[in-house]
mmCIF file of C-alpha atoms in Angstrom:
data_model
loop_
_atom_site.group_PDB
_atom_site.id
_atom_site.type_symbol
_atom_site.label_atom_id
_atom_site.label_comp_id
_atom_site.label_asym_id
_atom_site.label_seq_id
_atom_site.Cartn_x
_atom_site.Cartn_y
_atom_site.Cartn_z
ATOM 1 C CA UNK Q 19 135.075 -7.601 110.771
ATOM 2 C CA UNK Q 20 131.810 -8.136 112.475
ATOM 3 C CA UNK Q 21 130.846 -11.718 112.070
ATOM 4 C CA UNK Q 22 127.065 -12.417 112.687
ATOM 5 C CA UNK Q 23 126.930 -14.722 115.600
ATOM 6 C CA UNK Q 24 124.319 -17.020 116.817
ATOM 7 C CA UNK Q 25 122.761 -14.284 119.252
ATOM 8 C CA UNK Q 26 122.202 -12.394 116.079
ATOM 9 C CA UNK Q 27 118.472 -13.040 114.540
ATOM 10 C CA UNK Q 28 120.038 -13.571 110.862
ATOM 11 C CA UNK Q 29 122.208 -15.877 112.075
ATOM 12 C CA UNK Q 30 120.021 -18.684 111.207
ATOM 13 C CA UNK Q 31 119.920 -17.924 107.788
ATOM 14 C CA UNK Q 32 123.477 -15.998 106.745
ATOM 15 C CA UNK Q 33 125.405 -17.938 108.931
ATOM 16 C CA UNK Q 34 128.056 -17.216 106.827
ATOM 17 C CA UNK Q 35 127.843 -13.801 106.545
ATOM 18 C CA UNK Q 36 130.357 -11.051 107.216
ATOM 19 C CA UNK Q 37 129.163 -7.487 107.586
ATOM 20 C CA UNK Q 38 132.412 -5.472 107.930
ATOM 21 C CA UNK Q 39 132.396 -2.365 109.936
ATOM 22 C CA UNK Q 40 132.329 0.977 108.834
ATOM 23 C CA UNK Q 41 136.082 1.104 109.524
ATOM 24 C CA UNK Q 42 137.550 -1.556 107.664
ATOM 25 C CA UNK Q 43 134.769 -0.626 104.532
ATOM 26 C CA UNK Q 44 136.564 2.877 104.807
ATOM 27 C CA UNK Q 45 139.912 1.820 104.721
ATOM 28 C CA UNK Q 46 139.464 -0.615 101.969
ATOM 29 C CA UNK Q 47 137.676 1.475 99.984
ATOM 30 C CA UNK Q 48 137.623 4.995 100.331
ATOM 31 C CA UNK Q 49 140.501 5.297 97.010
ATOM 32 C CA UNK Q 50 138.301 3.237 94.877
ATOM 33 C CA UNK Q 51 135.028 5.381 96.312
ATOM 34 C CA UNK Q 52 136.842 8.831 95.275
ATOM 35 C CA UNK Q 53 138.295 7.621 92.093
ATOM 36 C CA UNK Q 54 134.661 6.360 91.137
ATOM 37 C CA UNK Q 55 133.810 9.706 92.300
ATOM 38 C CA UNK Q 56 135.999 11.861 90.069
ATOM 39 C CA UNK Q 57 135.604 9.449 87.021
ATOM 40 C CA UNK Q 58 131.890 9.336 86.995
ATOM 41 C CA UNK Q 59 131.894 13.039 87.965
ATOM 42 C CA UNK Q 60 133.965 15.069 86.276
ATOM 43 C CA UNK Q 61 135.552 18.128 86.424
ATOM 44 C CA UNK Q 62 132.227 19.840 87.616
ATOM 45 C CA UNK Q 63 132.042 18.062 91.265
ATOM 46 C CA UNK Q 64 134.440 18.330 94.545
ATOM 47 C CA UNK Q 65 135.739 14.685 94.632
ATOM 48 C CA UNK Q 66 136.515 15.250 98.312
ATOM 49 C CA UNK Q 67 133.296 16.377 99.140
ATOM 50 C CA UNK Q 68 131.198 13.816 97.292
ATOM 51 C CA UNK Q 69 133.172 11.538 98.680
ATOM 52 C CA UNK Q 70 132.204 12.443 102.291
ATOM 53 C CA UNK Q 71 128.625 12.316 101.146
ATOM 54 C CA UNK Q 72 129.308 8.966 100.061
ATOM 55 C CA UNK Q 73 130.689 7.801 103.242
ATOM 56 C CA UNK Q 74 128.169 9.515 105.375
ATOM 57 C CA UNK Q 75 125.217 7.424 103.237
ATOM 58 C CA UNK Q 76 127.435 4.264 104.097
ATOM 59 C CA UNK Q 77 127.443 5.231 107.469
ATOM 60 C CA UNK Q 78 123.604 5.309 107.745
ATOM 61 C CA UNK Q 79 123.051 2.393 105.353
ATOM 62 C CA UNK Q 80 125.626 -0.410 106.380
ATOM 63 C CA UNK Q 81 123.633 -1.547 109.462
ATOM 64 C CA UNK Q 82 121.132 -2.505 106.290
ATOM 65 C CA UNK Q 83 123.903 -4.169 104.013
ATOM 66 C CA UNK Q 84 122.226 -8.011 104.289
ATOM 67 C CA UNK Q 85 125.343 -8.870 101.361
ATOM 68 C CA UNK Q 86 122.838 -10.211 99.010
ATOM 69 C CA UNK Q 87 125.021 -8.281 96.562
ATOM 70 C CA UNK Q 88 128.546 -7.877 96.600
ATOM 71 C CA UNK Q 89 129.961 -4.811 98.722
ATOM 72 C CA UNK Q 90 131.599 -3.313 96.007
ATOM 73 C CA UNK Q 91 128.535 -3.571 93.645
ATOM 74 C CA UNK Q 92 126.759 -1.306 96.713
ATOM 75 C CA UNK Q 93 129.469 0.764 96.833
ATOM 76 C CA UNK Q 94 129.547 1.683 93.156
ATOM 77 C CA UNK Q 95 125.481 2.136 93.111
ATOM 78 C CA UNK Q 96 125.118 4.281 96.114
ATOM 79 C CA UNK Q 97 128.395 6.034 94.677
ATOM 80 C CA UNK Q 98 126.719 6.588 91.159
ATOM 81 C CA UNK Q 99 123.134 7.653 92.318
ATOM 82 C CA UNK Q 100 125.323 9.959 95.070
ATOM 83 C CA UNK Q 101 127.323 11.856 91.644
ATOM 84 C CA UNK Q 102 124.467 11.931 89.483
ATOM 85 C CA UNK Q 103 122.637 13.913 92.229
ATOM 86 C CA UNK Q 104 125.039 16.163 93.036
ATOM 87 C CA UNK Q 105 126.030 16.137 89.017
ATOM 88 C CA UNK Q 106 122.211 17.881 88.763
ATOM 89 C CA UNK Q 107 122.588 19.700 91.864
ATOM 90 C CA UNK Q 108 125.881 21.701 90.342
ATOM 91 C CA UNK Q 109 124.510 21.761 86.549
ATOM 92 C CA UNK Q 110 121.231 23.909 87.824
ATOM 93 C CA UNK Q 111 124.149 26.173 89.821
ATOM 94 C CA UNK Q 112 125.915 26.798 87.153
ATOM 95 C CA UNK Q 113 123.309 27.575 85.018
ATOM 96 C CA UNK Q 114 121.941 30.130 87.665
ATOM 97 C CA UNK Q 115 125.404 31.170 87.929
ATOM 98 C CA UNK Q 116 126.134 31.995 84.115
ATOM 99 C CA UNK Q 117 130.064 30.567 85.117
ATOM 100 C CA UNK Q 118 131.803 30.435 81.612
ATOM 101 C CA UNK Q 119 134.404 27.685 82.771
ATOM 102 C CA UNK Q 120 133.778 24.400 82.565
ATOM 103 C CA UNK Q 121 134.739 23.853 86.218
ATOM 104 C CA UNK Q 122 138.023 23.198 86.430
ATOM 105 C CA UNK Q 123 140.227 24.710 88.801
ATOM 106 C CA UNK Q 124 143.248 26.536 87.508
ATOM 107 C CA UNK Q 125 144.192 27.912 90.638
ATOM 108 C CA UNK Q 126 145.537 25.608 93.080
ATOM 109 C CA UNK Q 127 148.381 23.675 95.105
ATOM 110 C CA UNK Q 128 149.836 21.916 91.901
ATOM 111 C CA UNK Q 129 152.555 23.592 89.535
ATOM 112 C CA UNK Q 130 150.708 24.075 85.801
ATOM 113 C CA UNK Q 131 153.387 22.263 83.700
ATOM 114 C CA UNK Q 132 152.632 22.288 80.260
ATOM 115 C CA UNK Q 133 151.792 18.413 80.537
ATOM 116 C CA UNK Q 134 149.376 19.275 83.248
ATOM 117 C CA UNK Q 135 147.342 22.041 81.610
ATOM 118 C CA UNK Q 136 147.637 19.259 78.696
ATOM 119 C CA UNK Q 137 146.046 16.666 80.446
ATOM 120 C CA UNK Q 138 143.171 19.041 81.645
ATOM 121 C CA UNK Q 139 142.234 19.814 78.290
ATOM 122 C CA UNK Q 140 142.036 16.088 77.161
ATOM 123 C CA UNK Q 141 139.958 15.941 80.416
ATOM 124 C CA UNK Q 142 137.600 18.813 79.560
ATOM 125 C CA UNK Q 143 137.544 17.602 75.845
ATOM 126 C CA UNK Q 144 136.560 13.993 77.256
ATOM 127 C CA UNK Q 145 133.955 15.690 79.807
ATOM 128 C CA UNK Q 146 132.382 17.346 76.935
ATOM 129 C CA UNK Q 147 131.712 14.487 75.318
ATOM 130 C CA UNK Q 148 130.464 12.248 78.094
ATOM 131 C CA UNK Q 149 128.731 14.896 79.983
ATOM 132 C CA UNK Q 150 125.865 14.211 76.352
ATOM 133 C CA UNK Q 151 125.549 10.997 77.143
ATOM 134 C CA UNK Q 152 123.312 8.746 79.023
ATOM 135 C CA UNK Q 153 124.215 8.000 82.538
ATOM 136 C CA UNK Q 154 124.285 4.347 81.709
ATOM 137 C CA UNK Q 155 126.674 4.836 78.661
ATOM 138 C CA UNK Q 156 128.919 6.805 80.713
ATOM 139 C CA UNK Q 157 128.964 4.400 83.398
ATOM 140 C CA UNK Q 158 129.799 1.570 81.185
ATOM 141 C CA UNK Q 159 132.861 3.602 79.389
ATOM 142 C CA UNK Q 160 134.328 5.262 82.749
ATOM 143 C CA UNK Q 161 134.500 1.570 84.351
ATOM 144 C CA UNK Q 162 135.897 -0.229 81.304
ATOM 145 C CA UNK Q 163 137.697 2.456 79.349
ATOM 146 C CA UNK Q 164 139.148 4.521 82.323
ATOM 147 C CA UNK Q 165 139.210 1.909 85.420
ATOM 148 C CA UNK Q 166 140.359 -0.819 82.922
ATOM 149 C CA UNK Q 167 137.759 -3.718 84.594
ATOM 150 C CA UNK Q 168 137.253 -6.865 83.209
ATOM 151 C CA UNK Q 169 134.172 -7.917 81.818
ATOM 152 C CA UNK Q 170 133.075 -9.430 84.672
ATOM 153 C CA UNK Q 171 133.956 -6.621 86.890
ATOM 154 C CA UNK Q 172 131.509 -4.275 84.811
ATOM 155 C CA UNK Q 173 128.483 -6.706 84.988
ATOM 156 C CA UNK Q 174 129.141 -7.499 88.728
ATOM 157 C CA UNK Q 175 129.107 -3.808 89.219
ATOM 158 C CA UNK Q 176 126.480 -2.470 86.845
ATOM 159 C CA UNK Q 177 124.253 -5.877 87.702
ATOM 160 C CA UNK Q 178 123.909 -6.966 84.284
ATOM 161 C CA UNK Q 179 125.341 -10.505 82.180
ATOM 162 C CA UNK Q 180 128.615 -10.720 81.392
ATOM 163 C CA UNK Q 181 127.662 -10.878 77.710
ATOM 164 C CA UNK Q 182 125.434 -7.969 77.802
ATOM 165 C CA UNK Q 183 128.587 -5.554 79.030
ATOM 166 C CA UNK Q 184 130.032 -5.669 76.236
ATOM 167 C CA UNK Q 185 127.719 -5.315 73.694
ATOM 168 C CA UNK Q 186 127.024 -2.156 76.339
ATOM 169 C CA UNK Q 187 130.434 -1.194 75.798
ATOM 170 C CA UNK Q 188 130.348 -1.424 71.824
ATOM 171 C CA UNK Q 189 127.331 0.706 71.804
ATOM 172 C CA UNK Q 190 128.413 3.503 74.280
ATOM 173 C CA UNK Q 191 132.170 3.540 72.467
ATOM 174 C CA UNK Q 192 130.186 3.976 69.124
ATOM 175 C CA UNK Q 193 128.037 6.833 70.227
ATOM 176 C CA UNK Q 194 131.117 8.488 72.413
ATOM 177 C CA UNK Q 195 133.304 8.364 68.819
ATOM 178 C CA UNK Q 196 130.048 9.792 66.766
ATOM 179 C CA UNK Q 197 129.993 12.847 69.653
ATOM 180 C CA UNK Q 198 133.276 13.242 69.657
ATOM 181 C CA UNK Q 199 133.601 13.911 66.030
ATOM 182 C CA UNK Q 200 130.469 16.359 66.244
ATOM 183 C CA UNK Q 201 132.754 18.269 69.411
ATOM 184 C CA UNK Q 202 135.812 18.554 67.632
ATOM 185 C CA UNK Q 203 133.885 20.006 64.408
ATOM 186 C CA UNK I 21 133.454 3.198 63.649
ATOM 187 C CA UNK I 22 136.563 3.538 61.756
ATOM 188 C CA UNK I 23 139.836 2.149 63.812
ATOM 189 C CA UNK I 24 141.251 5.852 63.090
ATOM 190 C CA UNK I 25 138.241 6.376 65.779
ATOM 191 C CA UNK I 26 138.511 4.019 68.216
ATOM 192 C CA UNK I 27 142.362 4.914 68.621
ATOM 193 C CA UNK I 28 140.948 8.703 69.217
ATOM 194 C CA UNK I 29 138.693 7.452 71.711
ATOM 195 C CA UNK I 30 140.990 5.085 73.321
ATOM 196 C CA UNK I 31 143.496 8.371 73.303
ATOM 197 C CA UNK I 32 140.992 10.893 74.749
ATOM 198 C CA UNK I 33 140.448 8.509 77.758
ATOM 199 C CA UNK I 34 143.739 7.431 78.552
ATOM 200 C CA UNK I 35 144.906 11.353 78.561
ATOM 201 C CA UNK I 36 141.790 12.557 80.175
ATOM 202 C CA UNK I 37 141.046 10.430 83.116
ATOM 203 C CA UNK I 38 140.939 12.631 86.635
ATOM 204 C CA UNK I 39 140.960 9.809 88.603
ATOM 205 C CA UNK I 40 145.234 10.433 88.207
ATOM 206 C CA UNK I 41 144.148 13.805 90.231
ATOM 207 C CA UNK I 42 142.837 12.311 93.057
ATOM 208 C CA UNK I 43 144.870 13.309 96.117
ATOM 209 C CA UNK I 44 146.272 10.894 97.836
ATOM 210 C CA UNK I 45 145.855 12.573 101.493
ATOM 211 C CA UNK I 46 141.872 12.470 100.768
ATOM 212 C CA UNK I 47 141.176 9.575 102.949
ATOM 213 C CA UNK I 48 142.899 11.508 105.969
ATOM 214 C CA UNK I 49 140.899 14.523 104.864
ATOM 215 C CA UNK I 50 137.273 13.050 104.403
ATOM 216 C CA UNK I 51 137.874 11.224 107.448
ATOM 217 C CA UNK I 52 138.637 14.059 109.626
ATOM 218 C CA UNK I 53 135.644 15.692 108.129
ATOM 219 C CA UNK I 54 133.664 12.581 109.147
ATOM 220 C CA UNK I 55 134.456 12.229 112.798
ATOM 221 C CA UNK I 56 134.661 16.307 113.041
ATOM 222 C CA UNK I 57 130.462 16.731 111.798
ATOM 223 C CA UNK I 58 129.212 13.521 110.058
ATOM 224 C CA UNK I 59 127.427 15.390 107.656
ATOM 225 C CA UNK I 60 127.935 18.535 107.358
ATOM 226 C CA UNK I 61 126.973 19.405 103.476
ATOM 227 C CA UNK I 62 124.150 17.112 103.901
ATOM 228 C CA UNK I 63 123.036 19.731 106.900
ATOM 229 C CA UNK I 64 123.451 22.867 104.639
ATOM 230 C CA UNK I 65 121.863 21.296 102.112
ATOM 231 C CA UNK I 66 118.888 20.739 104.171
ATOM 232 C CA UNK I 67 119.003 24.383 105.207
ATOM 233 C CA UNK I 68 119.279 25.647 102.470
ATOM 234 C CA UNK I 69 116.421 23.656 100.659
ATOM 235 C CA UNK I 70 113.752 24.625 103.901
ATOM 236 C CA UNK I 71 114.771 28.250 103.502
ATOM 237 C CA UNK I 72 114.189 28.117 100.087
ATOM 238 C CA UNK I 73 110.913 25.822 100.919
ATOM 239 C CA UNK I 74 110.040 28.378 103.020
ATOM 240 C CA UNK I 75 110.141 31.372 100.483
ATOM 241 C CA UNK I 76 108.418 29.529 98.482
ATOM 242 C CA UNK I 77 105.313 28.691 100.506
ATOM 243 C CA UNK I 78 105.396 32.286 101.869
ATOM 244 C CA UNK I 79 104.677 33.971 98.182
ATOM 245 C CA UNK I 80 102.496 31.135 97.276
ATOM 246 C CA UNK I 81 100.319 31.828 100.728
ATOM 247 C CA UNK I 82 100.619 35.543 99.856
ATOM 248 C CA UNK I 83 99.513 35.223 96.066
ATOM 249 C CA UNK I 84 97.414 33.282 96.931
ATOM 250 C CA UNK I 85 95.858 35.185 99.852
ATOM 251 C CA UNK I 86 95.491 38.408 97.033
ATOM 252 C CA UNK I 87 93.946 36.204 94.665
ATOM 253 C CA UNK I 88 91.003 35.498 97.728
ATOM 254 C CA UNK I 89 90.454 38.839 98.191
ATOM 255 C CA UNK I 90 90.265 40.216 94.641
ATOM 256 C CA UNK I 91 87.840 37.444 94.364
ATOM 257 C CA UNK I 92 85.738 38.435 97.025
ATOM 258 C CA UNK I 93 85.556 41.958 96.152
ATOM 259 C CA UNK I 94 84.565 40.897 92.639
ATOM 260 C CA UNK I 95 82.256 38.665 94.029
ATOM 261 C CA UNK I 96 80.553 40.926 97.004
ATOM 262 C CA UNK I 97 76.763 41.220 96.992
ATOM 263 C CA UNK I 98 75.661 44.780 95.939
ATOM 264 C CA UNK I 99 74.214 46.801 98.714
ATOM 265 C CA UNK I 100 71.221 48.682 96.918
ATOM 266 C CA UNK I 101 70.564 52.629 98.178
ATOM 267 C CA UNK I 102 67.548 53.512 99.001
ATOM 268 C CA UNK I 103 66.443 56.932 98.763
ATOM 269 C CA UNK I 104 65.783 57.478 101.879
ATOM 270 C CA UNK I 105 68.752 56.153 103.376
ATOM 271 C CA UNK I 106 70.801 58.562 101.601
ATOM 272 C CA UNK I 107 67.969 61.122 102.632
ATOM 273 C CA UNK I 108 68.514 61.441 106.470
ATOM 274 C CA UNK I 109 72.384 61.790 106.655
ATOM 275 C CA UNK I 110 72.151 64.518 103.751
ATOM 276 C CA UNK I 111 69.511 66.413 105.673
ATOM 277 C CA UNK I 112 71.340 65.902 109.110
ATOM 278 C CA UNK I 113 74.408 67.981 107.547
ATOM 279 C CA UNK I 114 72.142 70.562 105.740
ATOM 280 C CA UNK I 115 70.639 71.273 109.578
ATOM 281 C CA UNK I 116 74.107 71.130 111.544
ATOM 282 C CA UNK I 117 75.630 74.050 110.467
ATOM 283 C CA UNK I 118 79.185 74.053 109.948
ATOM 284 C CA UNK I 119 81.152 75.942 112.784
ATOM 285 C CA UNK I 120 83.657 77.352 110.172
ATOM 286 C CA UNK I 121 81.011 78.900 108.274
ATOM 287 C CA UNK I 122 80.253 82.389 109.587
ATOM 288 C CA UNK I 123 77.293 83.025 106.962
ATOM 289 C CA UNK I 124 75.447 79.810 108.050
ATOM 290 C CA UNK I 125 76.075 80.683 111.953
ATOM 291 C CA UNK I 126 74.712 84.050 110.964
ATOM 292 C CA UNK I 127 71.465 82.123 109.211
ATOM 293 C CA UNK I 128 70.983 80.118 111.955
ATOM 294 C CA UNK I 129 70.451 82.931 114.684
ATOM 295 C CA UNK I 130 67.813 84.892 112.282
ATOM 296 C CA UNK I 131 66.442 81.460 111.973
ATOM 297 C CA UNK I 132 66.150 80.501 115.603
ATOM 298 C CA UNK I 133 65.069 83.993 116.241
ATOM 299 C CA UNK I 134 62.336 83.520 113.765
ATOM 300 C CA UNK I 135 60.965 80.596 115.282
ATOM 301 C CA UNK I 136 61.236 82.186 118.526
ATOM 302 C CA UNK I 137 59.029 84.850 117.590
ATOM 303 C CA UNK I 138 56.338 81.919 115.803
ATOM 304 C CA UNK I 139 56.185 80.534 118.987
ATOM 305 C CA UNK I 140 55.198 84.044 120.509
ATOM 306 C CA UNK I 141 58.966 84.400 122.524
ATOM 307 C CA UNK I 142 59.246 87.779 121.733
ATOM 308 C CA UNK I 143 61.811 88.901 124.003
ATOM 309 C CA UNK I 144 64.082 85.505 122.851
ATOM 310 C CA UNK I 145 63.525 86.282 119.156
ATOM 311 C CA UNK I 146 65.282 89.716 120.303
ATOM 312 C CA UNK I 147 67.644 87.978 121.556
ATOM 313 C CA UNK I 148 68.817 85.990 119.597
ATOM 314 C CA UNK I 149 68.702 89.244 116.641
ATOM 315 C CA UNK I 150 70.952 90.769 119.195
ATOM 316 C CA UNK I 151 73.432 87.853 119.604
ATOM 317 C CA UNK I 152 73.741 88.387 116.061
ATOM 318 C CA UNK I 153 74.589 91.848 115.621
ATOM 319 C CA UNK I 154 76.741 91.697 118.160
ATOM 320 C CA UNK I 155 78.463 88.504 116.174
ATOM 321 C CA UNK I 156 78.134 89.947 112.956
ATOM 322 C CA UNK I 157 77.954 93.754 112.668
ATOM 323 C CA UNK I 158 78.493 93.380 109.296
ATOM 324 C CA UNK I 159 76.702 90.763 108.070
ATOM 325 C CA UNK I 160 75.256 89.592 104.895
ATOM 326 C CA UNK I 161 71.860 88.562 106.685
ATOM 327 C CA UNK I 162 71.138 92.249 107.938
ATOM 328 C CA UNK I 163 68.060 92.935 105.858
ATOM 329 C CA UNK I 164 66.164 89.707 106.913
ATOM 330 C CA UNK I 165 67.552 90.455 110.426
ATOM 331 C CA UNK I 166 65.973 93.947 110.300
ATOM 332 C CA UNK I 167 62.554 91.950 108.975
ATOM 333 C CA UNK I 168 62.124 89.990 111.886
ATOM 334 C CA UNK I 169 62.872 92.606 114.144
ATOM 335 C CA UNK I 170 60.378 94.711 112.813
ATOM 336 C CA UNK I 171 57.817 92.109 113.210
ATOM 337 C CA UNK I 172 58.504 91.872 116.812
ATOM 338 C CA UNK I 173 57.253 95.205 116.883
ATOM 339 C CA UNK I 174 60.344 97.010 119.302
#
């Protein structure tokens, strides 16, 4: 931890302060960072390599953390804009590319038991479905419905009230259920 | 929505979630990539967006250079021709015969002795009839030849 000392010409002000180091905001975070990254993601994006993007923006950007928000709440907002970016990025690839999956791997390190391949087509299926909604929606359903966060957790991390999250939720599950049923027809 | 729903929903997202598929040697991974080149995706990226940037401009400065002069031609002032300008350069090939043409060679050595024998050069005019019967022994000009030379009186 790098505590702001007097020398320091915020010290005045955030004398309370504590702007960790790259190091210690790696190691505490980096899990949460790449789970963010393949929940808000999807099938579609490298979670290891959006990740690394991530951590190369909070490389350049922590000397500017001032921790008027919550280092988690930047986390998750330079995480989201960082997938929905490379989310575009890979959509107008594909699309140039004509693939016909819906980019998942099949071929790699882990044995396909049947409960795998089963849990990659609930994936896809869920993918399908989220992929036609709005980035906010999704947001709001991959931190309470997959992440399992609190109330508070969601409007700390989205920036919103408390009591606006889950009205947010009730909406987003709604539409999710009505575009599910239209994907399974 | 029904409760039959939200239990599909509910199910779809706890079977679906591929945040379960997240390796857990990615930290060591992304962190070897980070100390190896901090960014190197970032720098293809780039590279790849100024080549295509590049392309780009090129065929726009190139369209745009073919529009300019397409418009220019369209737009060129009209040189009007004279009669007279065409005049000269026509009658300057009419008087230069052409060397491959043996019948206007012929033409011009009656001519020359011709004027030869206006001037009163009598012996040139001869001449110049010899040059071309020596040339031509069997030319097409041998009756005018034979007029001139008769009016040099030899």
């Amino acid at each position: 931890m790098r505590v702001l000392t007097e020398a320091h010409p915020l010290a005045g002000r955030l004398d309370t302060v504590a702007v960790p180091s790259f190091e210690v905001v790696y190691r505490e975070h980096v899990m949460t960072v790449a789970r963010w990254v393949a929940r808000l993601g999807g099938p579609l994006l490298d979670v290891e390599d959006v990740t690394h993007d991530v951590f190369v923006k909070v490389q350049r950007e922590l000397p500017k953390f001032r921790a008027e928000a919550q280092l988690t709440t930047w986390l998750f907002s330079l995480t989201a804009n960082t997938v929905r970016t490379r989310r575009r990025t890979e959509t107008f690839r594909r699309f140039f590319r004509a693939s016909a999956d819906d980019g998942l791997e099949v071929a790699d390190d882990c044995r396909l038991a049947p409960e795998v391949l089963e849990q990659r087509d609930a994936e896809r299926e869920l993918y399908r479905v989220l992929d036609r909604l709005s980035e906010r929606d999704r947001q709001v359903l991959v931190l309470f419905e997959l992440e399992g966060r609190s109330g508070r957790e969601v409007a700390e991390l989205l920036q919103v009230k408390e009591e606006a999250v889950f009205v947010l939720r009730h909406r987003a599950k709604a539409r999710f259920a009505k575009l599910m049923a239209e994907v399974r027809s | 929505m029904t409760p039959e729903q939200e239990k599909a929903v509910d199910a779809l997202f706890a079977a679906g979630d591929p945040g379960a598929r997240v390796p857990e040697r990615l930290p060591q991974r992304v962190a070897a990539r980070l100390t190896e080149r901090p960014s190197r995706s970032w720098q293809v990226g780039w590279l790849r967006t100024a080549t295509v940037g590049l392309v780009l401009a090129s065929s726009a400065g190139m369209g745009a250079a073919g529009v300019y002069v397409a418009k220019r031609q369209l737009t060129a002032p009209t040189v009007e021709v004279t009669p007279a300008a065409v005049k000269s350069p026509v009658a300057t090939v009419a008087a230069a015969p052409r060397a491959a043409d043996p019948v206007a060679l012929e033409a011009q050595l009656v001519r020359q002795a011709l004027e030869a024998l206006q001037r009163g050069d009598v012996d040139g005019a001869l001449a110049k009839l010899d040059e071309r019967e020596q040339r031509f022994p069997a030319g097409v000009l041998q009756a005018e030849a034979d007029a001139v030379r008769s009016r040099c009186g030899r």
